[in-house]
Amino acid sequence: MDDLEALYKQVIMEHYKYPHNKGLLDNDKYKKVHLNNPSCGDDITVQFIVEDGIIKDIKQDGHGCSICMSSASVMTDVIMGRSVEDAKRLIQEFLDLLTGKEIDDEELMDALVYQGVSKFPARIKCAGLSWKAIKKGIEED
Ligand code: ZN
């Protein structure tokens, strides 16, 4: 096992066991997007609020595999507090990274370790689900 693979497993387990920003709010001011991935059974809802062009808060909830759930937790850490423009760029970088493109943007933080997923095509949808959900919400806004 190389270092990246070890780190990848560690990040996934940490965020799976102790997810960040988990649990939805009963607040109409938040935009809510629900997506699922039938091939794995992943089901995720992302909720966020934009104020003055900044993504001020993000919540996520759902169920599914460890890759999907951990990635949703990591996504909230990476995207929260970003401008909408930065968020769009980082989401695209993450989705590119999943398909095997060389991405080395330290702003992606823990999300960088998911480049290991590109070796397992069936899991790309798992890792990308929450990122696609917030992308959809931002683009509709
Ligand atoms: Zn999955």
mmCIF file of C-alpha atoms and ligand atoms in Angstrom:
data_model
loop_
_atom_site.group_PDB
_atom_site.id
_atom_site.type_symbol
_atom_site.label_atom_id
_atom_site.label_comp_id
_atom_site.label_asym_id
_atom_site.label_seq_id
_atom_site.Cartn_x
_atom_site.Cartn_y
_atom_site.Cartn_z
ATOM 1 C CA MET A 1 0.000 0.000 0.000
ATOM 2 C CA ASP A 2 1.477 3.369 -0.925
ATOM 3 C CA ASP A 3 1.177 6.484 1.224
ATOM 4 C CA LEU A 4 -1.635 8.008 -0.804
ATOM 5 C CA GLU A 5 -3.678 4.848 -0.578
ATOM 6 C CA ALA A 6 -3.177 4.717 3.183
ATOM 7 C CA LEU A 7 -4.165 8.367 3.498
ATOM 8 C CA TYR A 8 -7.175 7.774 1.267
ATOM 9 C CA LYS A 9 -8.426 4.987 3.526
ATOM 10 C CA GLN A 10 -7.781 7.063 6.642
ATOM 11 C CA VAL A 11 -9.665 10.110 5.295
ATOM 12 C CA ILE A 12 -12.613 7.978 4.208
ATOM 13 C CA MET A 13 -12.870 6.217 7.558
ATOM 14 C CA GLU A 14 -12.566 9.441 9.581
ATOM 15 C CA HIS A 15 -15.223 11.295 7.606
ATOM 16 C CA TYR A 16 -17.467 8.237 7.482
ATOM 17 C CA LYS A 17 -17.346 7.732 11.235
ATOM 18 C CA TYR A 18 -17.445 11.421 12.149
ATOM 19 C CA PRO A 19 -19.212 13.215 9.290
ATOM 20 C CA HIS A 20 -19.015 17.005 9.199
ATOM 21 C CA ASN A 21 -22.127 19.154 8.813
ATOM 22 C CA LYS A 22 -24.440 16.177 8.813
ATOM 23 C CA GLY A 23 -28.155 16.692 9.417
ATOM 24 C CA LEU A 24 -30.585 18.914 7.536
ATOM 25 C CA LEU A 25 -32.174 22.110 8.812
ATOM 26 C CA ASP A 26 -35.827 23.018 8.670
ATOM 27 C CA ASN A 27 -35.124 26.373 7.022
ATOM 28 C CA ASP A 28 -36.727 27.574 3.776
ATOM 29 C CA LYS A 29 -33.873 30.005 3.142
ATOM 30 C CA TYR A 30 -31.598 27.066 2.358
ATOM 31 C CA LYS A 31 -31.598 25.551 -1.086
ATOM 32 C CA LYS A 32 -31.999 21.783 -1.049
ATOM 33 C CA VAL A 33 -30.882 19.285 -3.707
ATOM 34 C CA HIS A 34 -31.460 15.555 -3.537
ATOM 35 C CA LEU A 35 -29.547 13.075 -5.723
ATOM 36 C CA ASN A 36 -29.194 9.335 -5.707
ATOM 37 C CA ASN A 37 -26.946 6.773 -7.292
ATOM 38 C CA PRO A 38 -29.034 3.654 -7.952
ATOM 39 C CA SER A 39 -26.038 1.560 -8.994
ATOM 40 C CA CYS A 40 -24.738 1.655 -5.412
ATOM 41 C CA GLY A 41 -27.774 2.679 -3.358
ATOM 42 C CA ASP A 42 -26.290 6.030 -2.345
ATOM 43 C CA ASP A 43 -28.817 8.712 -1.509
ATOM 44 C CA ILE A 44 -27.789 12.205 -0.522
ATOM 45 C CA THR A 45 -29.394 15.561 0.180
ATOM 46 C CA VAL A 46 -27.301 18.707 0.248
ATOM 47 C CA GLN A 47 -28.601 21.946 1.693
ATOM 48 C CA PHE A 48 -26.828 25.298 1.428
ATOM 49 C CA ILE A 49 -27.286 29.031 1.728
ATOM 50 C CA VAL A 50 -25.602 31.763 -0.328
ATOM 51 C CA GLU A 51 -25.230 35.276 1.060
ATOM 52 C CA ASP A 52 -23.435 38.069 -0.809
ATOM 53 C CA GLY A 53 -22.026 35.564 -3.287
ATOM 54 C CA ILE A 54 -20.509 33.400 -0.525
ATOM 55 C CA ILE A 55 -21.637 29.894 0.357
ATOM 56 C CA LYS A 56 -22.203 30.617 4.024
ATOM 57 C CA ASP A 57 -23.391 27.230 5.238
ATOM 58 C CA ILE A 58 -23.783 23.675 3.946
ATOM 59 C CA LYS A 59 -25.558 20.679 5.444
ATOM 60 C CA GLN A 60 -25.640 17.148 4.115
ATOM 61 C CA ASP A 61 -27.550 14.026 4.998
ATOM 62 C CA GLY A 62 -28.301 10.654 3.506
ATOM 63 C CA HIS A 63 -27.145 7.084 3.425
ATOM 64 C CA GLY A 64 -24.905 4.972 1.285
ATOM 65 C CA CYS A 65 -21.411 3.603 1.001
ATOM 66 C CA SER A 66 -18.403 4.926 2.876
ATOM 67 C CA ILE A 67 -16.954 6.606 -0.227
ATOM 68 C CA CYS A 68 -20.147 8.567 -0.887
ATOM 69 C CA MET A 69 -20.770 9.529 2.729
ATOM 70 C CA SER A 70 -17.181 10.521 3.461
ATOM 71 C CA SER A 71 -16.972 12.544 0.266
ATOM 72 C CA ALA A 72 -20.106 14.508 1.248
ATOM 73 C CA SER A 73 -18.459 15.402 4.561
ATOM 74 C CA VAL A 74 -15.228 16.455 2.818
ATOM 75 C CA MET A 75 -17.229 18.489 0.284
ATOM 76 C CA THR A 76 -18.784 20.617 3.038
ATOM 77 C CA ASP A 77 -15.320 21.382 4.450
ATOM 78 C CA VAL A 78 -13.895 22.340 1.055
ATOM 79 C CA ILE A 79 -16.827 24.397 -0.245
ATOM 80 C CA MET A 80 -18.119 26.182 2.847
ATOM 81 C CA GLY A 81 -17.071 29.824 3.011
ATOM 82 C CA ARG A 82 -16.116 29.935 -0.667
ATOM 83 C CA SER A 83 -17.443 32.351 -3.228
ATOM 84 C CA VAL A 84 -19.807 30.802 -5.749
ATOM 85 C CA GLU A 85 -17.131 31.206 -8.441
ATOM 86 C CA ASP A 86 -14.454 29.452 -6.350
ATOM 87 C CA ALA A 87 -16.915 26.716 -5.444
ATOM 88 C CA LYS A 88 -17.698 26.041 -9.105
ATOM 89 C CA ARG A 89 -13.990 25.804 -9.914
ATOM 90 C CA LEU A 90 -13.234 23.488 -6.983
ATOM 91 C CA ILE A 91 -16.197 21.226 -7.771
ATOM 92 C CA GLN A 92 -15.063 20.907 -11.374
ATOM 93 C CA GLU A 93 -11.500 20.182 -10.256
ATOM 94 C CA PHE A 94 -12.762 17.454 -7.938
ATOM 95 C CA LEU A 95 -14.900 15.855 -10.649
ATOM 96 C CA ASP A 96 -11.916 15.995 -13.029
ATOM 97 C CA LEU A 97 -9.676 14.430 -10.378
ATOM 98 C CA LEU A 98 -12.111 11.527 -10.016
ATOM 99 C CA THR A 99 -11.754 10.730 -13.689
ATOM 100 C CA GLY A 100 -7.984 10.563 -13.347
ATOM 101 C CA LYS A 101 -6.860 14.065 -14.336
ATOM 102 C CA GLU A 102 -3.775 15.362 -12.555
ATOM 103 C CA ILE A 103 -5.110 17.922 -10.076
ATOM 104 C CA ASP A 104 -2.827 19.359 -7.430
ATOM 105 C CA ASP A 105 -4.823 22.224 -5.920
ATOM 106 C CA GLU A 106 -4.220 22.286 -2.177
ATOM 107 C CA GLU A 107 -7.490 24.184 -1.714
ATOM 108 C CA LEU A 108 -9.162 20.797 -2.249
ATOM 109 C CA MET A 109 -7.641 19.687 1.073
ATOM 110 C CA ASP A 110 -8.794 16.143 2.018
ATOM 111 C CA ALA A 111 -10.620 15.826 -1.297
ATOM 112 C CA LEU A 112 -7.265 15.366 -3.062
ATOM 113 C CA VAL A 113 -6.950 11.827 -1.749
ATOM 114 C CA TYR A 114 -10.009 10.756 -3.750
ATOM 115 C CA GLN A 115 -7.864 10.549 -6.854
ATOM 116 C CA GLY A 116 -7.498 6.914 -5.751
ATOM 117 C CA VAL A 117 -11.134 6.452 -6.810
ATOM 118 C CA SER A 118 -10.238 6.944 -10.481
ATOM 119 C CA LYS A 119 -8.839 3.404 -10.425
ATOM 120 C CA PHE A 120 -12.311 2.077 -9.570
ATOM 121 C CA PRO A 121 -14.757 3.387 -12.204
ATOM 122 C CA ALA A 122 -17.798 1.980 -10.376
ATOM 123 C CA ARG A 123 -17.025 4.228 -7.392
ATOM 124 C CA ILE A 124 -16.615 7.505 -9.298
ATOM 125 C CA LYS A 125 -20.352 8.181 -9.052
ATOM 126 C CA CYS A 126 -20.241 7.463 -5.318
ATOM 127 C CA ALA A 127 -17.486 9.984 -4.674
ATOM 128 C CA GLY A 128 -18.966 12.636 -6.957
ATOM 129 C CA LEU A 129 -22.605 12.482 -5.846
ATOM 130 C CA SER A 130 -22.668 15.208 -3.169
ATOM 131 C CA TRP A 131 -20.420 17.454 -5.283
ATOM 132 C CA LYS A 132 -22.833 17.105 -8.204
ATOM 133 C CA ALA A 133 -25.731 17.884 -5.882
ATOM 134 C CA ILE A 134 -24.281 21.200 -4.735
ATOM 135 C CA LYS A 135 -23.164 21.970 -8.297
ATOM 136 C CA LYS A 136 -26.741 21.508 -9.478
ATOM 137 C CA GLY A 137 -28.023 23.778 -6.705
ATOM 138 C CA ILE A 138 -25.487 26.519 -7.457
ATOM 139 C CA GLU A 139 -26.166 26.419 -11.188
ATOM 140 C CA GLU A 140 -29.923 26.669 -10.672
ATOM 141 C CA ASP A 141 -29.520 29.647 -8.369
HETATM 142 ZN ZN ZN B 1 -21.564 4.237 -3.287
#
